[in-house]
Coordinates of C-alpha atoms in Angstrom, one line a residue:
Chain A
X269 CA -11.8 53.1 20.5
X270 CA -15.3 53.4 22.3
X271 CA -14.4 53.2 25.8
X272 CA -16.7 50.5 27.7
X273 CA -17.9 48.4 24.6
X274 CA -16.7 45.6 23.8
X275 CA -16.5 43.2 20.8
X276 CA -16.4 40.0 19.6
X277 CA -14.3 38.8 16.4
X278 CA -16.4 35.8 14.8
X279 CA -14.4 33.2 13.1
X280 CA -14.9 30.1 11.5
X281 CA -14.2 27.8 14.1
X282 CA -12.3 27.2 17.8
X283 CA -9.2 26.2 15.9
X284 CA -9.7 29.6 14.0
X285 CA -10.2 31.4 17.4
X286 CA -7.0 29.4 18.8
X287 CA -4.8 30.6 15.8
X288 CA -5.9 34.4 15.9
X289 CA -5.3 34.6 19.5
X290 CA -2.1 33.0 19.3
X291 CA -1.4 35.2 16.0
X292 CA -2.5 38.4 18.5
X293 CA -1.1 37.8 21.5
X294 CA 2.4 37.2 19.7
X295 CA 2.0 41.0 19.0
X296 CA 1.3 42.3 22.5
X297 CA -2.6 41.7 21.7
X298 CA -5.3 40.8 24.4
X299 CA -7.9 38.5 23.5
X300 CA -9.7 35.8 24.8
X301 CA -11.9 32.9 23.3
X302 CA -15.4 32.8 24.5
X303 CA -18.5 31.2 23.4
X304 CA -20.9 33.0 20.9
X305 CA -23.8 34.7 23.5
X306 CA -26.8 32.6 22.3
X307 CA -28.8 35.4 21.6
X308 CA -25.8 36.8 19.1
X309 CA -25.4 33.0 17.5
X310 CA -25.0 33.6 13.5
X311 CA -25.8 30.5 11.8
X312 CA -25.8 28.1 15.0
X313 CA -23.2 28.0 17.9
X314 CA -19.7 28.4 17.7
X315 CA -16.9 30.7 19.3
X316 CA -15.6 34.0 19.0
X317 CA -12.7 36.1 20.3
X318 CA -13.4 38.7 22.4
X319 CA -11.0 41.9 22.1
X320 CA -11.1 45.1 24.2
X321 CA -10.3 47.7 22.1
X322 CA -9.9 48.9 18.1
X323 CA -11.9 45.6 16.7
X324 CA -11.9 47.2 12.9
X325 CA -7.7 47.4 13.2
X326 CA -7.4 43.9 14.7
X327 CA -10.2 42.0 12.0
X328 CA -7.7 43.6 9.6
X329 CA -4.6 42.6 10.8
X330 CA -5.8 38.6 11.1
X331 CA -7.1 39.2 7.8
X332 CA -3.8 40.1 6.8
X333 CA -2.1 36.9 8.1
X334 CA -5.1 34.8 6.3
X335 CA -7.5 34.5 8.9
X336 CA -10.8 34.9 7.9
X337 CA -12.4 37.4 10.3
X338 CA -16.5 36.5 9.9
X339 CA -18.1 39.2 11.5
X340 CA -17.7 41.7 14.2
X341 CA -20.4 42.4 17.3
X342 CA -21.2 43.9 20.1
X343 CA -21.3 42.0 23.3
X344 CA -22.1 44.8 25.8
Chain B
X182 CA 8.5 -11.1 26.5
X183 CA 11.0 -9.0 23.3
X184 CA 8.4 -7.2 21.6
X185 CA 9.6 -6.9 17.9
X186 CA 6.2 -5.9 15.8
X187 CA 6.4 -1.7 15.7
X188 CA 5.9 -1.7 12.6
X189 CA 2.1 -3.0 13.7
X190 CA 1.8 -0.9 16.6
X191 CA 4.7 0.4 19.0
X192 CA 5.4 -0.8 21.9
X193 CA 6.2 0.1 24.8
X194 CA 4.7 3.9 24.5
X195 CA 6.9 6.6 26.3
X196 CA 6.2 7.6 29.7
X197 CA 5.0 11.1 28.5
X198 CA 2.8 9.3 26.4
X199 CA 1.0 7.4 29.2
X200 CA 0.8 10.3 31.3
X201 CA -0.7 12.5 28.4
X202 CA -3.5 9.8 27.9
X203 CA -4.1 9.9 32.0
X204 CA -4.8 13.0 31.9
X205 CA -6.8 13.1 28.9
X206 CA -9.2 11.1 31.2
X207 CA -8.2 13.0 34.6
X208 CA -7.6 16.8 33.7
X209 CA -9.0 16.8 30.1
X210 CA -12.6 16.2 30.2
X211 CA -14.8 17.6 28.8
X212 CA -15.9 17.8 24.4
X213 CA -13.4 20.1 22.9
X214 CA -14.9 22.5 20.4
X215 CA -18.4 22.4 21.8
X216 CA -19.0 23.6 25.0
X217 CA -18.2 26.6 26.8
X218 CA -17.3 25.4 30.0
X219 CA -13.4 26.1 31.8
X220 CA -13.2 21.5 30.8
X221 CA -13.9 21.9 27.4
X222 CA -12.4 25.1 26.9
X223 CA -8.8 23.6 28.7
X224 CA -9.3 20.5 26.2
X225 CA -9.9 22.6 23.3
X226 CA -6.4 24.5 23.8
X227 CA -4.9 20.8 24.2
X228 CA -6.0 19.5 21.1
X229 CA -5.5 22.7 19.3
X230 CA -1.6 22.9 20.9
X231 CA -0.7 19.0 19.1
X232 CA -2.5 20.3 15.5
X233 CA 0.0 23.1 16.5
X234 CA 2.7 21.2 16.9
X235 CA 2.1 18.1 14.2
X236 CA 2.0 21.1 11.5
X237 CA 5.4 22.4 12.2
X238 CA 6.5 18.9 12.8
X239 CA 5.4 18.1 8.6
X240 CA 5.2 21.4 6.9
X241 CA 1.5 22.7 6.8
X242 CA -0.4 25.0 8.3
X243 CA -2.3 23.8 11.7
X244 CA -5.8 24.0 10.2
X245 CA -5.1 21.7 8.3
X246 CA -4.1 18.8 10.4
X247 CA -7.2 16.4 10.7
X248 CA -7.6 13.9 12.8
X249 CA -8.5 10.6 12.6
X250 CA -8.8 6.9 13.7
X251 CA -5.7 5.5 12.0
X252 CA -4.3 5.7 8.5
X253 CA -6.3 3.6 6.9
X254 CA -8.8 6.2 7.6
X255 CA -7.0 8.9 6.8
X256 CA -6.1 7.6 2.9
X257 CA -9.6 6.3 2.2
X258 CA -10.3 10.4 3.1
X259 CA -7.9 11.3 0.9
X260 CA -8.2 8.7 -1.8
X261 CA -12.1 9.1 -2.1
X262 CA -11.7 12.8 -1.2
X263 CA -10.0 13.0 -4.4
X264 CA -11.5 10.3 -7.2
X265 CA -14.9 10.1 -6.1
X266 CA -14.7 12.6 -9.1
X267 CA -13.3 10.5 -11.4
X268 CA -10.4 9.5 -13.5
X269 CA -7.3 7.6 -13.4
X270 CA -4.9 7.1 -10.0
X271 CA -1.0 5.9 -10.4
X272 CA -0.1 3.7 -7.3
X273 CA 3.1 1.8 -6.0
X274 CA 3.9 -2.1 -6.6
X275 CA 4.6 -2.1 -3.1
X276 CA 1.0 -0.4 -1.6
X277 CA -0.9 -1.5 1.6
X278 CA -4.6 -2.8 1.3
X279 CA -5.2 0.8 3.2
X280 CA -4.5 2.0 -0.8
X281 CA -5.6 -0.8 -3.0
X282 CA -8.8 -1.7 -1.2
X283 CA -10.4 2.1 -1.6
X284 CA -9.0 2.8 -5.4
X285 CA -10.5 -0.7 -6.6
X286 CA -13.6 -0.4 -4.5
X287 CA -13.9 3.2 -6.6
X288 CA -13.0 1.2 -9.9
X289 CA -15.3 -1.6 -9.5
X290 CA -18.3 0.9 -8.7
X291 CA -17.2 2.3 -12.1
X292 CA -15.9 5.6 -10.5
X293 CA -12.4 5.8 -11.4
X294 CA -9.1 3.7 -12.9
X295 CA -5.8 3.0 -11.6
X296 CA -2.4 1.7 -13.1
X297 CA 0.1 -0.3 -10.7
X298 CA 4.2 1.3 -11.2
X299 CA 6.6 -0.9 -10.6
X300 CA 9.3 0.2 -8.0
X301 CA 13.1 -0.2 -8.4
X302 CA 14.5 -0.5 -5.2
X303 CA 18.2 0.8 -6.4
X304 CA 16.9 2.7 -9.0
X305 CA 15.2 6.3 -8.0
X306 CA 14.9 7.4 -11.3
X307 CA 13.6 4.0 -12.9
X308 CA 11.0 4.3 -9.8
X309 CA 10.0 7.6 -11.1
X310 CA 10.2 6.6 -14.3
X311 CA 7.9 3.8 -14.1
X312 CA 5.3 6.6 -12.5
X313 CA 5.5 8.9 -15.1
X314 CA 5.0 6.1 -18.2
X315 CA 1.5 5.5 -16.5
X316 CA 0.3 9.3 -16.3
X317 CA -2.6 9.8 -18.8
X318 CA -4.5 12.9 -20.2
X319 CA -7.2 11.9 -17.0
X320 CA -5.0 10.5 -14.4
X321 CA -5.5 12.9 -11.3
X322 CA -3.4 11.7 -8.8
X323 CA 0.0 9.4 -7.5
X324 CA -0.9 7.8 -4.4
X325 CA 2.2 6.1 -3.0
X326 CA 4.3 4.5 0.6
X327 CA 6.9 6.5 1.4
X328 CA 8.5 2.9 3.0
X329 CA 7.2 -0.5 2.4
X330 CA 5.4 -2.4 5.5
X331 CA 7.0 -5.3 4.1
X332 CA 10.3 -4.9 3.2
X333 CA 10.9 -0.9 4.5
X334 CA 12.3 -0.4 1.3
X335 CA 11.9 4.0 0.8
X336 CA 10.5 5.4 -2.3
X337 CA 11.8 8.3 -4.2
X338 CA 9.4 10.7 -2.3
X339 CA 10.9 14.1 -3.4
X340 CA 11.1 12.9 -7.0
X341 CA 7.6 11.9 -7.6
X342 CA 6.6 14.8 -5.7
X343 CA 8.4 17.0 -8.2
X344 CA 6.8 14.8 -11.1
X345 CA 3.1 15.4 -9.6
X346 CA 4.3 19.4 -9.4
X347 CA 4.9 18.9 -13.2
X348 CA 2.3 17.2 -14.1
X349 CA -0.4 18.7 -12.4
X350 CA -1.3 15.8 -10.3
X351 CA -2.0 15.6 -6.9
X352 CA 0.3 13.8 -4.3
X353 CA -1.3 11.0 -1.4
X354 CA 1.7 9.4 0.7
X355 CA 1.4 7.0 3.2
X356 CA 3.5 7.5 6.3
X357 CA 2.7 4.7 7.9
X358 CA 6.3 3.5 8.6
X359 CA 7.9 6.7 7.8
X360 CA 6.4 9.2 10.0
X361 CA 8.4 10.3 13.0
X362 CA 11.6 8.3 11.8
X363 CA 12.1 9.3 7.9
X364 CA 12.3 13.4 7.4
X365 CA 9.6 14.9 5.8
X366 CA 8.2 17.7 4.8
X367 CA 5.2 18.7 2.8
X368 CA 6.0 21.9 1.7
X369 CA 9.4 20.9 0.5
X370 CA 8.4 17.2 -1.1
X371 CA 5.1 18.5 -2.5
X372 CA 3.1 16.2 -0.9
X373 CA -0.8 17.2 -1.0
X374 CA -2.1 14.5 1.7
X375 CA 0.0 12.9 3.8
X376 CA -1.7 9.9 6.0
X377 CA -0.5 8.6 9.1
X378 CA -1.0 6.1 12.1
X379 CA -0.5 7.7 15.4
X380 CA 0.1 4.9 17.1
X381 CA 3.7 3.4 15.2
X382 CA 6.7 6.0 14.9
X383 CA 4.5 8.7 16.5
X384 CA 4.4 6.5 19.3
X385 CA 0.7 7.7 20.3
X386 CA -1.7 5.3 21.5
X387 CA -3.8 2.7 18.7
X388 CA -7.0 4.6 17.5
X389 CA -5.0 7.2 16.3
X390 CA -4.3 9.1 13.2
X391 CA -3.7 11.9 11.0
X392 CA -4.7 13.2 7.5
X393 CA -2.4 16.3 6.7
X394 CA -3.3 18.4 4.1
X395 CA -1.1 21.0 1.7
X396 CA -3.3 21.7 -0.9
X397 CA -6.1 24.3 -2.4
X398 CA -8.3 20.9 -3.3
X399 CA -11.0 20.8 -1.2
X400 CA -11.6 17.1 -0.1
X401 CA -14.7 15.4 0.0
X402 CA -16.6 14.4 2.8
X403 CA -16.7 10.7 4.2
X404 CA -18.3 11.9 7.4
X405 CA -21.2 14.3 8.1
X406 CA -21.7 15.3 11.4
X407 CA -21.3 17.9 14.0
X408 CA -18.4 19.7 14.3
X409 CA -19.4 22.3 16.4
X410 CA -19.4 25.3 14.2
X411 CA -22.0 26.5 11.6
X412 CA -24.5 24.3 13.4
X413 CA -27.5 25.8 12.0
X414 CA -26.2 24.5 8.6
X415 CA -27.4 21.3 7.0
X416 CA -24.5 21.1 5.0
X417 CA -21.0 20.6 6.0
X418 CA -18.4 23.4 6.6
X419 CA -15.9 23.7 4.0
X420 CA -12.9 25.1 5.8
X421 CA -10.9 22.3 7.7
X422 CA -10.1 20.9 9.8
X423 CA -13.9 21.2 10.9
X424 CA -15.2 19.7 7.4
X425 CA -13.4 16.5 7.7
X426 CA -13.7 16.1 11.7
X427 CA -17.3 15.1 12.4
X428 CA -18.3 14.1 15.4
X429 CA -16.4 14.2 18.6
X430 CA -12.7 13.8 18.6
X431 CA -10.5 11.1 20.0
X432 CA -9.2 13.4 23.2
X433 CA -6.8 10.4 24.6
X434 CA -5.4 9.4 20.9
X435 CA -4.6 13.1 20.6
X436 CA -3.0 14.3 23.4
X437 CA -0.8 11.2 22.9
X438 CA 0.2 11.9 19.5
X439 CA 1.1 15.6 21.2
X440 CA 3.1 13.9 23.5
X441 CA 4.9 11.7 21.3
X442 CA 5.7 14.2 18.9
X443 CA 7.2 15.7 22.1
X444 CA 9.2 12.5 22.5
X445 CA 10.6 12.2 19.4
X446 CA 11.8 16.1 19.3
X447 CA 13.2 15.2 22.5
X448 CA 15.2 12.9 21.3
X449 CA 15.8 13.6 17.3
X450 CA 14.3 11.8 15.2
X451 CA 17.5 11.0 13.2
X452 CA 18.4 10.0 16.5
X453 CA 15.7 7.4 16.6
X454 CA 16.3 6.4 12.9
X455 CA 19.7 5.2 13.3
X456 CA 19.4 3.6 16.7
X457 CA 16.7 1.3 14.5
X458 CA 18.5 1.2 11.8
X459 CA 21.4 -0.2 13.4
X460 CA 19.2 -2.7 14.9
X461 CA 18.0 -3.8 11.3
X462 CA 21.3 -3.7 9.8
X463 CA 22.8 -5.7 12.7
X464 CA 20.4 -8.4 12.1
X465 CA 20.2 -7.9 8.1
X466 CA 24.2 -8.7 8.3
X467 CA 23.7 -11.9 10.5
X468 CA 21.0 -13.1 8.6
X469 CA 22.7 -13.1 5.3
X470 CA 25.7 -15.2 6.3
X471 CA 22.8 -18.3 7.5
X472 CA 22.2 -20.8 5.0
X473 CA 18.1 -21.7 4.8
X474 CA 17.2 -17.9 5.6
X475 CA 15.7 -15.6 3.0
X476 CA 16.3 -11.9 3.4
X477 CA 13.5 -9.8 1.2
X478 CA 15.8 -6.9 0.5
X479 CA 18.9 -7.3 -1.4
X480 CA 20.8 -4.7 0.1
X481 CA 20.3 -2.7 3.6
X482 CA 21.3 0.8 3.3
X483 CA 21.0 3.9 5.5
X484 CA 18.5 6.3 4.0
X485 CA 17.1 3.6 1.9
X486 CA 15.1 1.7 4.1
X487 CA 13.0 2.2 7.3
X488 CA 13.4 0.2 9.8
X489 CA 11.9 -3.0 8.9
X490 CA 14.2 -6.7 7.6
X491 CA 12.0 -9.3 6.6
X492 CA 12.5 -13.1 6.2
X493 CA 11.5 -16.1 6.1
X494 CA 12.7 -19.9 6.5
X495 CA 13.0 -21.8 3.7
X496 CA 10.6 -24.7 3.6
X497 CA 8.5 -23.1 6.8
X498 CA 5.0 -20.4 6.1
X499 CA 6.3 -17.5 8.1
X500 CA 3.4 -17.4 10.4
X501 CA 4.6 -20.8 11.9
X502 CA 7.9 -19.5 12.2
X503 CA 6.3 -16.5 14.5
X504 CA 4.2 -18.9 16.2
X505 CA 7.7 -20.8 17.6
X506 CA 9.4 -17.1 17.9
X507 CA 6.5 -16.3 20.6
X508 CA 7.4 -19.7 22.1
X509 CA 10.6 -18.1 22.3
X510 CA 9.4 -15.2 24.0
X511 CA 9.9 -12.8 20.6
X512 CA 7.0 -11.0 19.3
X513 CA 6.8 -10.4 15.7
X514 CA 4.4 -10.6 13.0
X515 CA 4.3 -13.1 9.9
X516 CA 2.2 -13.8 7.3
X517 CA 1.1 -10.8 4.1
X518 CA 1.4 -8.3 6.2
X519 CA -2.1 -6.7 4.5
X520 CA 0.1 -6.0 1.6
X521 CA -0.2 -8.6 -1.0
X522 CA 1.0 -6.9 -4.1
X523 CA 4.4 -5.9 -2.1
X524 CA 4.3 -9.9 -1.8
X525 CA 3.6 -10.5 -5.3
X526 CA 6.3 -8.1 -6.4
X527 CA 8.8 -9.8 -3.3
X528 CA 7.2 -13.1 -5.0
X529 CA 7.0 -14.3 -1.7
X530 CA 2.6 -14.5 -1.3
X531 CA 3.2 -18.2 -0.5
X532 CA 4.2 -18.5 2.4
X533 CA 4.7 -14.9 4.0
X534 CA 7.5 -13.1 5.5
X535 CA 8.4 -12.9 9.3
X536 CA 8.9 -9.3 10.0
X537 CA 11.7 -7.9 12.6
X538 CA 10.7 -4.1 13.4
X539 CA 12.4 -2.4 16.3
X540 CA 11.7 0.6 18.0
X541 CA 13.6 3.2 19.8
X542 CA 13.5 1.2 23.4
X543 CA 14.9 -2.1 21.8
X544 CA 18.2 -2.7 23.0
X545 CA 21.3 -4.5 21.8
X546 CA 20.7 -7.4 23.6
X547 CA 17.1 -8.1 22.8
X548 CA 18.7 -7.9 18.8
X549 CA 21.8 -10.2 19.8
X550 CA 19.4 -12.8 21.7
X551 CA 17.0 -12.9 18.7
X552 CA 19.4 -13.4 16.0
X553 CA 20.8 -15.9 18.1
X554 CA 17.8 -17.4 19.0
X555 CA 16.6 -17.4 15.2
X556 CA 19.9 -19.0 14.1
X557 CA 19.0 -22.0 16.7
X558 CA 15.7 -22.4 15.9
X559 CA 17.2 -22.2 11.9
X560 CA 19.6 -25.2 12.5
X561 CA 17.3 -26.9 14.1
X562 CA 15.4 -30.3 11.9
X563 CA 11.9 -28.5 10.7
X564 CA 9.9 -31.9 12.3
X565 CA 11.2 -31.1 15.5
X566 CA 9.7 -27.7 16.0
X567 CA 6.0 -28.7 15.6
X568 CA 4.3 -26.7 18.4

């Protein structure tokens, strides 16, 4: 975990970012849906989920449960 | 005023159902899925709750409830979706204009072919039968009512969904009269597409519909538009429900499909179904002991039919018979009922059928006045009731 930076799970859509944070914070996850900064937009707006802490572990585990995890980035 | 037409629309809508559309226009501004604002983000988590809740309700996974404006819609994306490809598509004796109307605009543009089965009301496996003598080494898909809008009669869902797993074809039901009063499930009946009204048994507002999906096909597009994702694409997304939702959603028609589907698990949908059905089978019974009154189905079982009798006078179109109904202060429909093959098969395209279609909030009463009213007007001389 890199204390202070955090990052943002990119996912095909806001009913994609609605089912991973439910998926999450059924397992004691926090998360929270936010709008892709403009300057980070890949491909044109959309929204991401935003995640605190171990990004890699938690792209895997949506993965895991069949929800396709886009891209990760930096948001601080 | 009795109203006696859900089978075109229900009426009257639940209380949580008017309250869920109030606030769609009071609490839920805002265009969900585009903005970033605390409004559209509140919205967004509304709409996403109902394709939450309209998946478990049918067996699918939640991205793949789409929204739409009604059925109709929702089979012409399914139906095009699937034969704008090509090939040959199996439907029902007994299918709605929302069927025939897109598979023979497809055939006459050269695109695909279609046989009609027949449909054996107290037969299952002649039913399915008559399906599988149609298949051919290019027919892609059954599309088929899981109740008739004329007669309610119920198809043999599970079985032809078992003979589409066999065959390698692809499944397209209509709901319209089945959905929130018939059980079903997707996963269990093997239904690929299942298209709905939100606005009948879900008891949502008009406007309203869904196209549920269970199945790897990827659908074409009738629509192009934004969605809100992947907008520096020209080309549509391909993951749902985003590639078949273009443009801006019906927020209202939504949120009162959520809160119907609320309604109904509130009360159990069995529930519902046999509160109707007893209805139907009240006046089915009645009706067959009065001489001069045509019933269209021969028997009236539990299970067997949704909740829909329909009948006519004999010697009188159907559609004057409504016409001295509302006089009466009963509200039904008459005439084809958009279904003219059901007609042809019922061999009643003349002059129509009157159709009696309860709902959940129709009480004994209203069903003993009308039957008594209809049994007046029925002994009455024909010349006498010109309007």
């Amino acid at each position: 975990m890199n204390a202070g930076t955090r990052k943002m799970l990119i996912l095909d859509s806001i009913t994609f970012a609605h089912k991973a944070r439910d998926y999450l914070m059924k397992k004691g996850i926090q998360c929270y849906i936010e709008r892709i900064p403009k300057h980070l937009h890949i491909n044109g707006c959309g929204y991401g989920l935003r995640v605190d802490r171990d990004a890699g572990i938690i792209a895997e585990m949506l993965r895991d449960a069949g929800i396709r995890v886009k891209n990760i980035i930096d948001i601080q | 005023m009795t109203y006696l037409d859900n089978a075109a629309t229900s009426y009257p809508k639940p209380a949580i159902v008017q309250k869920a559309v109030w606030d769609a226009m009071t609490i839920y501004g805002g265009n969900p899925g585009r903005s970033g604002h605390a409004m559209a983000m509140r919205v967004s988590e509304k709409i996403f709750a109902v394709r939450s809740s309209a998946a478990a309700f049918f067996g699918t996974e939640l991205e793949n409830v789409i929204f739409t404006q009604n059925c109709t819609m929702a089979l012409n994306m399914a139906i095009k979706g699937v034969m704008r490809q090509g090939g040959h598509v199996i439907l029902s004796c007994l299918e709605h204009n929302s069927v025939i109307r897109p598979i023979y605009k497809l055939h006459k543009e050269g695109i695909c072919n279609y046989s009609i089965a027949s449909v054996f009301e107290d037969n299952d496996e002649a039913t399915v039968a008559a399906f599988e003598n149609e298949i051919r080494p290019d027919t892609r898909a059954i599309v088929c009512t899981h109740a008739s809008n004329v007669s309610g009669a119920v198809l043999p869902i599970e079985a032809l969904g078992q003979l589409c797993r066999k065959k390698g074809l692809l499944f397209i039901v209509d709901a319209a009269q089945s959905a929130g009063v018939l059980p079903i499930n997707m996963k269990t009946m093997n239904i690929d597409f299942l298209c709905m009204p939100g606005h009948k048994g879900l008891y949502g507002i008009t406007g309203s519909g869904i196209l549920l999906i269970n199945s790897e096909t990827k659908l074409d597009t009738l629509l192009e538009g934004g969605t809100g994702s992947l907008s520096a694409d020209r080309e549509q997304p391909d993951f749902y429900p985003d590639r078949l939702e273009a443009g801006t959603v019906n927020t209202p028609g939504i949120l009162s499909i959520g809160a119907g589907l609320d309604f109904i698990r509130n009360m159990g949908r069995e529930n519902i179904y046999q509160r109707e059905f007893r209805h139907c089978k009240r006046l089915y019974d009645i009706l067959s002991g009065v001489q001069g009154v045509h019933l269209v189905n021969r028997n009236y079982t539990f299970g067997r039919n949704a909740p829909i009798v329909s009948f006519a006078f004999d010697g009188m179109e159907s559609e004057e018979l409504t016409r001295i109904l509302n006089r009466y202060g009963f509200a039904l429909r008459g005439g084809l009922h958009c279904a003219p093959l059901a007609h042809e098969h019922y061999n009643t395209a003349d002059g129509g059928l009157v159709r009696f279609a309860p709902s959940v909030f129709t009480s004994d009463a209203q069903v003993q006045d009308f039957s008594r009213k209809v049994q007046i007007i029925r002994k009455k001389p024909l010349g006498s009731l010109e309007l």
